[in-house]
């Protein structure tokens, strides 16, 4: 088999195994819950029959292994179970399926994350590459100092500074990103501008520093020096000699930062009251709505693993040493 | 002095006894050579430590002392006004330095204790224990730590100790990786083998042979981890699942006073109030980053150029 294919397959298998273990961890978390949460959810006034029915619905009368396969099986078919909220002691069940809660919000979050990524990735790559090319110039030093400070700021600090400046003092963009389902596209973009700018600022700092480091690392290698000594023009050195080897680190950097975006999105959504999956998860944690928390955690973890997997595969596929085996 | 330079005598040089500078003197010399950013960072850290330790004497009012007027504006009585139930913001900021930094510091210490010990054991033994822990850490690191922390907090509830332990365990995975990676290079050295051959136990090899040689990267990592832990706890508190009221904490304070920001057009000072605890968080992370940067340059001769 071609070495690229076998390496990619190996990496895919490893990703799958990680995903399985992560799902086991997330599932086991519900087991760690102390005491009987049938009573905790339904309240003190619940009759024994309601609690028993609730326990039966969750499958608590079956062994854990059986329940795990039951859970993972329904997750595969897109069924994340039923939310804990909306249940009452009287046995009236107004709980909604988790999919209905998560579905539309997941779309919103993806929308926000992709806008932030669309702005930040090209910007950061441009800044990082130029800073690496003109390193130790005033431009580079300025960019480095600025990014080091932005990295140290918590997301909500950046968010509130933006709200204060361009949300309330000079109201250019709305400080509440309350998007709804039927909104026209551009109004949606307008509403999500402030959260996107916040995420962009946080991501660009990381992305730029890592791109700069990767490029500098590359430009220091002997074959680049050789190309320069041969008298190749600078642009050709970059495009023909440096870039083929730079794809892997740059892809890794982008994937790492998109993964970082997932975490950043939680805080930013809460600041701007954006109806996304991050806010849903925080609310579910506060109200201890375990099925929703599990679903959100699984989605976040799966995205995170998938992004890292993509970066690795791009790294393998674009590696010139693997493409031309001896 | 100039005469002594001209006429050289070997006997004089041998007779010249080198007096070793004290640790304090050497630190002072290093400090005088430090770049301004590092000096700034150290000054900020010192300032926060003093605030935290002497909080009860510095703060004008008590941590949870309630005054009749909620959301009072800035005045000579309450420098930064009061919060939503009438507690003095300045006092809570000062107490916050004690609680927030204290909890982050304890968490980082526990994380280093767990990660460091397991990392050293894994690096020295290199057997199935190493394999087991390493694969476990791989899986744990596949989940974003903020998400994992949120999930665990929903199970164990948000008490200060469960917060500390959860973040410490999640963070120790990264410490483990670094300790293991650096310790493996040292564990194959001859002097480590010599120590094992003369019958030293695992504890001795870990503490006396390997630890001193991997200390500089670990110390730098401690600073970075502290920043990361600090920001994670601040974010969790901001989300309302971290440090719980009435304990004064900067993340929680941002959340509680956030509504004031919409009045910035009428009273700029009110709009600035939620930014005070947020900038307190930002300032200490910037300061620690500056100091770590300087330390990295000093300890490893790490240069950015190549």
Coordinates of C-alpha atoms in Angstrom, one line a residue:
Chain A
X1 CA 0.0 0.0 0.0
X2 CA 1.1 3.6 -0.6
X3 CA 2.7 4.9 2.6
X4 CA 0.5 8.0 2.5
X5 CA -2.7 5.9 2.5
X6 CA -1.5 3.6 5.2
X7 CA -0.5 6.5 7.5
X8 CA -3.8 8.2 6.9
X9 CA -5.7 5.1 7.7
X10 CA -3.7 4.5 10.8
X11 CA -4.4 8.1 11.9
X12 CA -8.1 7.7 11.2
X13 CA -8.3 4.5 13.2
X14 CA -6.6 6.3 16.1
X15 CA -9.1 9.1 15.9
X16 CA -11.9 6.7 16.0
X17 CA -10.5 4.9 19.0
X18 CA -10.1 8.3 20.8
X19 CA -13.7 9.2 19.9
X20 CA -14.9 5.9 21.4
X21 CA -13.0 6.4 24.6
X22 CA -14.2 10.0 24.9
X23 CA -17.8 8.8 24.5
X24 CA -17.2 6.3 27.3
X25 CA -15.8 9.0 29.6
X26 CA -18.7 11.3 28.8
X27 CA -21.1 8.4 29.4
X28 CA -19.4 7.4 32.7
X29 CA -19.8 10.9 34.0
X30 CA -23.5 10.2 34.5
X31 CA -22.6 7.2 36.6
X32 CA -20.5 9.4 39.0
X33 CA -23.6 11.4 39.9
X34 CA -24.0 10.8 43.6
X35 CA -27.3 9.4 44.9
X36 CA -30.5 8.7 43.1
X37 CA -31.1 11.5 40.6
X38 CA -34.6 10.4 39.9
X39 CA -35.7 12.1 43.1
X40 CA -33.3 15.0 42.7
X41 CA -34.8 15.9 39.2
X42 CA -38.5 15.2 40.0
X43 CA -38.4 16.9 43.4
X44 CA -39.3 15.8 46.9
X45 CA -43.0 15.5 46.2
X46 CA -42.7 12.9 43.5
X47 CA -44.5 9.7 44.1
X48 CA -42.7 6.4 44.1
X49 CA -44.4 5.4 40.9
X50 CA -43.2 8.5 39.0
X51 CA -39.7 8.0 40.2
X52 CA -39.8 4.4 39.3
X53 CA -41.1 5.2 35.8
X54 CA -38.4 7.9 35.4
X55 CA -35.7 5.4 36.4
X56 CA -37.1 2.9 34.0
X57 CA -37.2 5.5 31.2
X58 CA -33.5 6.2 31.8
X59 CA -32.8 2.5 31.9
X60 CA -31.3 2.7 35.4
X61 CA -32.6 -0.8 36.2
X62 CA -30.3 -2.2 33.5
X63 CA -26.5 -2.8 33.7
X64 CA -24.2 0.1 32.8
X65 CA -22.6 -1.7 29.8
X66 CA -26.0 -2.3 28.3
X67 CA -27.0 1.3 28.8
X68 CA -23.8 2.6 27.2
X69 CA -24.5 0.7 24.0
X70 CA -28.1 1.8 24.1
X71 CA -27.0 5.4 24.5
X72 CA -24.2 5.3 21.8
X73 CA -26.6 3.5 19.5
X74 CA -29.3 6.2 19.8
X75 CA -26.6 8.9 19.4
X76 CA -25.6 7.3 16.2
X77 CA -29.1 7.6 14.9
X78 CA -29.4 11.2 16.0
X79 CA -31.3 10.6 19.2
X80 CA -29.7 12.3 22.3
X81 CA -32.5 11.4 24.7
X82 CA -34.8 13.7 26.5
X83 CA -34.0 16.8 28.6
X84 CA -34.3 16.7 32.4
X85 CA -36.0 20.1 32.5
X86 CA -39.7 20.3 32.2
X87 CA -40.3 17.2 34.4
X88 CA -42.3 17.6 37.5
X89 CA -43.2 15.6 40.5
X90 CA -46.8 15.1 39.4
X91 CA -45.6 12.9 36.5
X92 CA -46.6 15.4 33.8
X93 CA -43.8 15.3 31.3
X94 CA -43.2 18.5 29.3
X95 CA -39.6 17.7 28.6
X96 CA -38.3 18.2 25.1
X97 CA -36.0 15.9 23.2
X98 CA -32.4 17.1 23.4
X99 CA -32.0 17.2 19.6
X100 CA -34.7 19.9 19.4
X101 CA -32.8 22.0 21.8
X102 CA -29.3 21.4 20.4
X103 CA -30.1 21.4 16.6
X104 CA -31.0 25.1 15.9
X105 CA -28.4 26.3 18.4
X106 CA -25.7 24.2 16.8
X107 CA -26.4 25.9 13.5
X108 CA -26.1 29.3 15.1
X109 CA -22.8 28.4 16.7
X110 CA -21.4 27.1 13.5
X111 CA -22.5 30.3 11.8
X112 CA -20.7 32.5 14.4
X113 CA -17.6 30.3 14.3
X114 CA -17.4 30.3 10.5
X115 CA -17.7 34.1 10.3
X116 CA -14.9 34.4 12.9
X117 CA -12.8 31.9 11.1
X118 CA -13.4 33.6 7.7
X119 CA -12.1 36.9 9.0
X120 CA -9.3 35.7 11.3
X121 CA -7.6 32.9 9.3
X122 CA -6.6 35.0 6.2
X123 CA -5.8 38.0 8.4
X124 CA -3.6 36.0 10.8
X125 CA -1.8 34.2 8.0
X126 CA -1.0 37.5 6.2
X127 CA 0.2 39.1 9.5
X128 CA 2.2 36.0 10.5
X129 CA 4.0 35.5 7.2
X130 CA 4.8 39.2 6.8
X131 CA 6.0 39.4 10.4
X132 CA 8.3 36.4 9.7
X133 CA 9.7 37.9 6.5
X134 CA 10.5 41.2 8.1
X135 CA 11.4 39.9 11.4
X136 CA 12.9 42.1 14.1
X137 CA 11.6 45.1 12.2
X138 CA 9.4 47.7 14.0
X139 CA 6.3 46.1 12.4
X140 CA 7.3 42.7 13.7
X141 CA 8.0 43.9 17.2
X142 CA 4.8 45.9 17.4
X143 CA 2.8 42.9 16.2
X144 CA 4.5 40.6 18.7
X145 CA 3.9 42.9 21.6
X146 CA 0.3 43.5 20.7
X147 CA -0.4 39.8 20.3
X148 CA 1.3 38.8 23.5
X149 CA -1.0 41.2 25.4
X150 CA -4.1 40.1 23.6
X151 CA -3.4 36.5 24.3
X152 CA -3.2 37.3 28.0
X153 CA -6.6 38.9 28.0
X154 CA -9.6 36.8 29.0
X155 CA -12.2 36.7 26.2
X156 CA -14.8 38.5 28.2
X157 CA -12.5 41.4 28.8
X158 CA -12.0 41.9 25.1
X159 CA -15.8 41.4 24.6
X160 CA -16.7 44.1 27.2
X161 CA -14.2 46.6 26.0
X162 CA -15.7 46.2 22.5
X163 CA -19.2 46.5 23.9
X164 CA -18.2 49.7 25.7
X165 CA -16.5 51.2 22.7
X166 CA -18.5 50.2 19.7
X167 CA -21.6 48.9 21.4
X168 CA -22.6 51.8 23.7
X169 CA -20.3 54.8 23.4
X170 CA -20.3 54.8 19.6
X171 CA -23.1 52.4 18.7
X172 CA -22.0 50.9 15.4
X173 CA -22.9 47.3 16.1
X174 CA -25.6 46.0 18.5
X175 CA -24.2 44.6 21.7
X176 CA -26.9 42.0 22.0
X177 CA -26.6 39.3 19.3
X178 CA -30.1 38.0 19.5
X179 CA -30.4 36.2 16.1
X180 CA -33.6 34.4 15.3
X181 CA -34.5 31.6 12.9
X182 CA -36.1 33.6 10.1
X183 CA -33.7 36.5 9.9
X184 CA -32.3 37.6 6.5
X185 CA -28.6 36.7 6.0
X186 CA -27.1 40.2 6.2
X187 CA -29.0 41.2 9.3
X188 CA -27.7 38.0 10.9
X189 CA -24.2 38.9 10.0
X190 CA -24.7 42.5 11.3
X191 CA -26.1 41.1 14.6
X192 CA -23.2 38.7 15.0
X193 CA -20.5 41.2 14.2
X194 CA -19.4 42.1 17.7
X195 CA -19.0 38.4 18.9
X196 CA -17.2 37.7 15.6
X197 CA -14.8 40.6 16.1
X198 CA -14.2 39.4 19.7
X199 CA -13.4 35.9 18.6
X200 CA -11.3 37.2 15.7
X201 CA -9.1 39.3 18.0
X202 CA -8.5 36.4 20.4
X203 CA -7.8 33.9 17.6
X204 CA -5.6 36.2 15.4
X205 CA -3.2 36.7 18.2
X206 CA -2.6 32.9 18.7
X207 CA -2.7 32.2 15.0
X208 CA -0.3 34.9 14.0
X209 CA 2.3 34.0 16.6
X210 CA 2.2 30.4 15.7
X211 CA 2.4 31.1 11.9
X212 CA 5.3 33.4 12.5
X213 CA 7.1 30.8 14.6
X214 CA 6.5 28.1 12.0
X215 CA 7.7 30.2 9.1
X216 CA 10.8 31.4 10.9
X217 CA 11.6 27.8 11.9
X218 CA 11.4 26.9 8.2
X219 CA 13.3 29.8 6.8
X220 CA 16.2 28.9 9.1
X221 CA 16.7 25.5 7.4
X222 CA 19.7 24.9 5.2
X223 CA 17.9 24.3 1.9
X224 CA 16.3 27.7 2.1
X225 CA 19.7 29.2 2.6
X226 CA 20.9 27.2 -0.4
X227 CA 18.1 28.5 -2.6
X228 CA 19.0 32.0 -1.6
X229 CA 22.6 31.5 -2.3
X230 CA 21.8 30.2 -5.7
X231 CA 20.4 33.6 -6.4
X232 CA 16.7 32.8 -6.5
X233 CA 14.4 35.8 -6.2
X234 CA 12.8 36.1 -2.7
X235 CA 9.2 35.4 -3.9
X236 CA 10.3 32.2 -5.6
X237 CA 12.2 31.0 -2.5
X238 CA 9.0 31.5 -0.5
X239 CA 6.5 30.0 -3.0
X240 CA 8.6 27.2 -4.5
X241 CA 10.9 26.1 -1.6
X242 CA 9.4 27.2 1.7
X243 CA 5.6 26.8 1.1
X244 CA 5.5 23.0 0.3
X245 CA 7.0 22.3 3.6
X246 CA 5.0 25.0 5.4
X247 CA 1.6 23.5 4.6
X248 CA 1.7 21.0 7.4
X249 CA 2.6 23.4 10.2
X250 CA 0.2 26.0 8.9
X251 CA -2.6 23.5 8.7
X252 CA -1.8 22.3 12.2
X253 CA -1.9 25.9 13.4
X254 CA -5.2 26.6 11.8
X255 CA -6.8 23.5 13.1
X256 CA -5.5 24.1 16.6
X257 CA -7.0 27.6 16.5
X258 CA -10.3 26.5 15.2
X259 CA -10.3 24.0 18.0
X260 CA -9.5 26.9 20.4
X261 CA -12.4 28.8 18.8
X262 CA -14.8 26.1 20.1
X263 CA -13.8 26.8 23.6
X264 CA -13.8 30.6 23.1
X265 CA -17.2 30.5 21.7
X266 CA -18.7 29.4 25.0
X267 CA -17.7 32.5 26.9
X268 CA -18.4 34.9 24.0
X269 CA -21.9 33.5 23.4
X270 CA -22.7 34.1 27.1
X271 CA -21.4 37.7 27.0
X272 CA -23.5 38.6 23.9
X273 CA -26.5 36.4 24.8
X274 CA -26.0 34.6 21.5
X275 CA -28.4 31.6 21.2
X276 CA -25.7 29.1 20.5
X277 CA -24.7 25.7 21.8
X278 CA -22.2 27.1 24.3
X279 CA -24.8 29.1 26.1
X280 CA -27.1 26.1 26.1
X281 CA -24.4 24.0 27.7
X282 CA -23.7 26.6 30.4
X283 CA -27.4 26.8 31.2
X284 CA -27.7 23.1 31.3
X285 CA -24.7 22.9 33.7
X286 CA -26.3 25.4 36.0
X287 CA -29.6 23.5 36.1
X288 CA -27.8 20.1 36.1
X289 CA -29.6 19.0 33.0
X290 CA -27.3 16.0 32.4
X291 CA -28.6 14.7 29.0
X292 CA -28.1 18.2 27.4
X293 CA -24.7 18.5 29.0
X294 CA -23.7 15.1 27.7
X295 CA -24.9 15.9 24.2
X296 CA -23.1 19.3 24.1
X297 CA -19.9 17.8 25.5
X298 CA -20.0 15.0 22.9
X299 CA -20.5 17.5 20.1
X300 CA -17.7 19.8 21.3
X301 CA -15.3 16.9 21.8
X302 CA -16.1 15.3 18.5
X303 CA -15.5 18.6 16.7
X304 CA -12.3 19.1 18.5
X305 CA -11.0 15.6 17.7
X306 CA -12.2 16.0 14.1
X307 CA -10.3 19.2 13.6
X308 CA -7.1 17.8 15.1
X309 CA -7.5 14.8 12.9
X310 CA -7.9 17.0 9.8
X311 CA -4.8 18.9 10.6
X312 CA -2.8 15.7 11.0
X313 CA -4.1 14.3 7.8
X314 CA -3.3 17.5 5.9
X315 CA 0.1 17.3 7.5
X316 CA 0.6 13.7 6.3
X317 CA -0.8 14.2 2.8
X318 CA 1.2 17.4 2.1
X319 CA 4.5 16.0 3.4
X320 CA 6.8 15.9 0.4
X321 CA 8.9 13.2 2.0
X322 CA 5.9 10.8 2.2
X323 CA 4.6 11.6 -1.3
X324 CA 7.7 10.4 -3.0
X325 CA 8.8 7.2 -1.3
X326 CA 12.2 5.8 -2.2
Chain B
X1 CA 44.4 49.0 41.2
X2 CA 46.1 50.0 38.0
X3 CA 49.5 49.1 39.5
X4 CA 48.3 45.6 40.3
X5 CA 47.2 45.1 36.7
X6 CA 50.6 45.9 35.4
X7 CA 52.6 43.5 37.5
X8 CA 51.2 40.0 37.3
X9 CA 52.2 37.4 39.8
X10 CA 50.8 33.9 39.9
X11 CA 51.1 33.8 43.7
X12 CA 48.9 36.9 44.0
X13 CA 46.2 35.2 41.8
X14 CA 46.3 32.0 43.8
X15 CA 46.2 34.0 47.0
X16 CA 43.2 35.9 45.8
X17 CA 40.2 34.2 47.4
X18 CA 37.1 34.3 45.5
X19 CA 34.2 35.4 47.6
X20 CA 31.0 33.8 46.4
X21 CA 28.2 36.2 46.2
X22 CA 25.1 35.4 48.3
X23 CA 22.0 34.2 46.5
X24 CA 20.3 37.5 47.2
X25 CA 23.2 39.5 45.7
X26 CA 23.1 37.3 42.6
X27 CA 19.4 37.8 42.2
X28 CA 19.8 41.5 42.6
X29 CA 22.4 41.5 39.8
X30 CA 20.1 39.5 37.5
X31 CA 17.2 41.8 38.3
X32 CA 19.2 44.9 37.4
X33 CA 19.8 43.4 33.9
X34 CA 16.2 42.5 33.4
X35 CA 14.3 44.1 30.6
X36 CA 11.6 46.7 31.6
X37 CA 8.8 44.4 30.7
X38 CA 10.0 41.8 33.3
X39 CA 10.5 44.5 35.9
X40 CA 6.9 45.7 35.2
X41 CA 5.7 42.1 35.5
X42 CA 7.5 41.5 38.8
X43 CA 6.2 44.8 40.2
X44 CA 2.6 43.9 39.3
X45 CA 2.9 40.4 40.8
X46 CA 4.4 41.9 44.0
X47 CA 1.6 44.5 44.1
X48 CA -1.1 41.7 43.8
X49 CA 0.6 39.6 46.5
X50 CA 0.7 42.5 48.9
X51 CA -3.0 43.2 48.2
X52 CA -3.9 39.6 48.7
X53 CA -2.0 39.0 51.9
X54 CA -3.0 42.3 53.6
X55 CA -6.5 42.5 52.1
X56 CA -8.3 42.9 55.5
X57 CA -6.1 45.8 56.4
X58 CA -6.1 47.5 53.0
X59 CA -9.7 47.2 52.1
X60 CA -11.9 50.0 53.3
X61 CA -14.9 47.8 54.0
X62 CA -15.6 44.1 54.6
X63 CA -15.8 41.5 51.8
X64 CA -19.5 40.9 52.1
X65 CA -20.5 44.1 53.9
X66 CA -23.8 45.4 52.4
X67 CA -24.6 49.1 52.1
X68 CA -28.1 50.5 51.6
X69 CA -27.6 51.7 48.0
X70 CA -27.1 49.1 45.3
X71 CA -25.3 50.2 42.1
X72 CA -24.1 53.5 43.8
X73 CA -22.0 55.7 41.5
X74 CA -18.3 56.4 42.1
X75 CA -17.8 58.7 45.1
X76 CA -15.3 59.5 47.8
X77 CA -17.1 57.0 50.1
X78 CA -17.2 54.2 47.6
X79 CA -14.4 54.8 45.1
X80 CA -15.7 52.5 42.5
X81 CA -19.3 52.4 43.7
X82 CA -21.3 49.4 44.9
X83 CA -22.5 46.3 43.2
X84 CA -26.0 44.9 42.6
X85 CA -26.7 44.3 46.4
X86 CA -24.7 47.3 47.7
X87 CA -21.3 45.8 48.4
X88 CA -18.3 48.1 48.0
X89 CA -16.6 47.3 44.7
X90 CA -13.1 48.4 45.7
X91 CA -13.1 46.2 48.8
X92 CA -14.3 43.3 46.8
X93 CA -11.6 43.9 44.2
X94 CA -9.0 43.8 46.9
X95 CA -10.4 40.6 48.5
X96 CA -10.8 39.2 45.1
X97 CA -7.0 39.2 44.6
X98 CA -6.7 37.0 47.6
X99 CA -9.4 34.5 46.6
X100 CA -8.9 34.4 42.8
X101 CA -5.1 34.2 42.8
X102 CA -5.1 32.0 45.9
X103 CA -7.4 29.4 44.3
X104 CA -5.5 29.5 41.0
X105 CA -2.2 29.1 42.8
X106 CA -3.4 26.1 44.8
X107 CA -4.8 24.5 41.7
X108 CA -1.6 24.9 39.7
X109 CA 0.4 23.5 42.6
X110 CA -1.8 20.4 42.8
X111 CA -1.7 20.0 39.0
X112 CA 2.2 20.1 39.2
X113 CA 2.2 17.7 42.0
X114 CA 0.1 15.2 40.2
X115 CA 1.5 15.7 36.7
X116 CA 5.1 16.0 37.9
X117 CA 5.1 12.8 40.0
X118 CA 3.3 10.7 37.3
X119 CA 5.5 12.2 34.6
X120 CA 8.7 11.3 36.4
X121 CA 7.5 7.8 37.3
X122 CA 6.5 7.3 33.6
X123 CA 9.8 8.6 32.3
X124 CA 11.9 6.5 34.6
X125 CA 10.1 3.2 34.5
X126 CA 9.1 3.3 30.8
X127 CA 7.0 0.1 31.1
X128 CA 3.3 -0.6 31.0
X129 CA 2.6 2.1 33.7
X130 CA 4.0 4.6 31.3
X131 CA 1.9 3.3 28.4
X132 CA -1.2 3.2 30.6
X133 CA -0.9 6.8 31.8
X134 CA 0.2 8.2 28.5
X135 CA -2.7 6.7 26.6
X136 CA -5.1 7.9 29.3
X137 CA -3.7 11.4 29.1
X138 CA -4.1 11.3 25.3
X139 CA -7.8 10.6 25.7
X140 CA -8.3 13.2 28.4
X141 CA -6.5 15.8 26.2
X142 CA -8.8 15.1 23.3
X143 CA -11.6 16.9 25.2
X144 CA -11.3 20.7 25.4
X145 CA -10.6 21.4 29.0
X146 CA -13.2 24.1 29.5
X147 CA -15.9 21.8 28.1
X148 CA -14.7 18.9 30.3
X149 CA -14.6 21.1 33.4
X150 CA -18.2 22.3 32.6
X151 CA -19.3 18.7 32.4
X152 CA -17.6 17.6 35.6
X153 CA -18.9 20.7 37.5
X154 CA -22.4 19.8 36.5
X155 CA -21.9 16.5 38.2
X156 CA -20.0 17.4 41.3
X157 CA -21.5 20.8 41.9
X158 CA -19.7 24.1 42.0
X159 CA -17.9 24.2 45.4
X160 CA -14.4 25.7 45.6
X161 CA -12.7 22.4 46.3
X162 CA -14.4 20.5 43.5
X163 CA -13.4 23.4 41.2
X164 CA -9.8 23.2 42.4
X165 CA -9.6 19.4 42.0
X166 CA -11.3 19.2 38.6
X167 CA -9.1 21.9 37.0
X168 CA -6.0 20.5 38.7
X169 CA -6.6 17.0 37.4
X170 CA -7.4 18.3 33.9
X171 CA -4.4 20.6 33.8
X172 CA -2.0 18.0 35.2
X173 CA -2.3 16.2 31.8
X174 CA -0.3 18.9 30.2
X175 CA 2.2 19.0 33.1
X176 CA 2.6 15.2 32.7
X177 CA 3.4 15.5 29.0
X178 CA 6.1 18.1 29.6
X179 CA 7.6 16.4 32.6
X180 CA 7.7 13.1 30.8
X181 CA 9.2 14.6 27.6
X182 CA 12.0 16.4 29.4
X183 CA 12.7 13.7 32.0
X184 CA 13.1 11.0 29.4
X185 CA 16.2 12.8 28.0
X186 CA 17.7 13.0 31.5
X187 CA 16.7 9.5 32.6
X188 CA 19.1 7.9 30.0
X189 CA 22.1 9.7 31.4
X190 CA 25.0 7.8 32.9
X191 CA 24.7 9.4 36.3
X192 CA 21.1 8.3 36.6
X193 CA 22.1 4.7 35.7
X194 CA 24.9 5.0 38.3
X195 CA 22.5 6.0 40.9
X196 CA 20.2 3.1 40.1
X197 CA 23.1 0.7 40.1
X198 CA 24.3 1.8 43.5
X199 CA 20.8 0.8 44.7
X200 CA 19.0 4.1 45.0
X201 CA 15.2 3.9 45.2
X202 CA 12.8 5.4 42.7
X203 CA 12.1 8.4 45.0
X204 CA 15.7 9.3 45.2
X205 CA 16.3 9.1 41.5
X206 CA 13.3 11.2 40.9
X207 CA 14.1 13.9 43.4
X208 CA 17.9 14.1 43.5
X209 CA 19.0 13.0 40.0
X210 CA 16.3 14.0 37.5
X211 CA 14.3 16.8 39.1
X212 CA 17.1 19.4 39.4
X213 CA 18.0 18.9 35.7
X214 CA 14.5 19.5 34.4
X215 CA 13.6 22.3 36.7
X216 CA 14.0 25.4 34.4
X217 CA 11.4 24.3 31.8
X218 CA 9.1 23.2 34.6
X219 CA 9.4 26.6 36.3
X220 CA 8.6 28.4 33.1
X221 CA 5.7 26.0 32.5
X222 CA 4.5 26.8 36.0
X223 CA 4.0 30.4 35.1
X224 CA 2.2 29.6 31.8
X225 CA 0.0 27.0 33.5
X226 CA -0.8 29.5 36.2
X227 CA -2.0 31.9 33.6
X228 CA -4.1 29.2 31.9
X229 CA -5.6 28.0 35.1
X230 CA -6.3 31.5 36.2
X231 CA -8.1 32.3 33.0
X232 CA -10.1 29.1 33.1
X233 CA -11.3 29.7 36.6
X234 CA -12.1 33.3 35.8
X235 CA -14.1 32.1 32.7
X236 CA -15.9 29.5 34.7
X237 CA -16.7 32.0 37.5
X238 CA -17.8 34.4 34.8
X239 CA -20.2 31.7 33.4
X240 CA -21.6 31.4 36.9
X241 CA -20.4 27.8 37.6
X242 CA -17.0 28.7 39.2
X243 CA -16.3 30.4 42.6
X244 CA -19.7 31.0 44.2
X245 CA -20.9 34.2 45.9
X246 CA -20.5 35.7 48.5
X247 CA -16.8 35.0 48.0
X248 CA -15.4 38.0 46.2
X249 CA -14.0 36.9 42.9
X250 CA -13.1 38.9 39.8
X251 CA -14.8 36.6 37.3
X252 CA -18.0 36.6 39.2
X253 CA -17.8 40.4 39.7
X254 CA -17.6 41.0 35.9
X255 CA -20.8 38.9 35.6
X256 CA -22.6 40.7 38.4
X257 CA -21.8 44.2 37.2
X258 CA -22.0 43.6 33.5
X259 CA -25.4 45.3 33.1
X260 CA -23.8 48.6 34.1
X261 CA -22.0 48.8 30.7
X262 CA -25.2 49.9 28.9
X263 CA -25.3 53.1 31.0
X264 CA -21.8 54.1 29.7
X265 CA -23.3 56.9 27.6
X266 CA -24.9 58.6 30.6
X267 CA -22.2 57.9 33.2
X268 CA -18.9 56.7 31.8
X269 CA -17.6 55.7 35.2
X270 CA -20.5 53.3 35.6
X271 CA -19.7 51.7 32.3
X272 CA -16.1 51.2 33.3
X273 CA -17.0 49.4 36.5
X274 CA -17.3 45.9 35.0
X275 CA -14.0 46.4 33.2
X276 CA -12.2 46.9 36.5
X277 CA -12.2 43.3 37.7
X278 CA -11.7 42.2 34.0
X279 CA -8.7 44.3 33.7
X280 CA -7.4 43.1 37.0
X281 CA -7.5 39.6 35.5
X282 CA -5.9 40.8 32.3
X283 CA -3.1 42.7 34.1
X284 CA -1.9 39.7 36.2
X285 CA -1.8 37.3 33.2
X286 CA 0.1 39.9 31.1
X287 CA 2.5 40.4 34.0
X288 CA 3.1 36.7 34.5
X289 CA 3.6 36.2 30.8
X290 CA 6.3 38.9 30.7
X291 CA 8.2 37.4 33.6
X292 CA 8.0 33.9 32.1
X293 CA 9.2 35.3 28.8
X294 CA 12.2 36.8 30.5
X295 CA 12.9 33.6 32.5
X296 CA 12.8 31.5 29.4
X297 CA 15.3 33.7 27.7
X298 CA 17.6 33.5 30.8
X299 CA 17.3 29.8 31.6
X300 CA 17.5 28.2 28.2
X301 CA 19.1 30.8 26.0
X302 CA 16.0 30.4 23.9
X303 CA 16.2 32.8 21.0
X304 CA 13.4 33.8 18.7
X305 CA 15.6 34.2 15.7
X306 CA 16.3 30.6 14.9

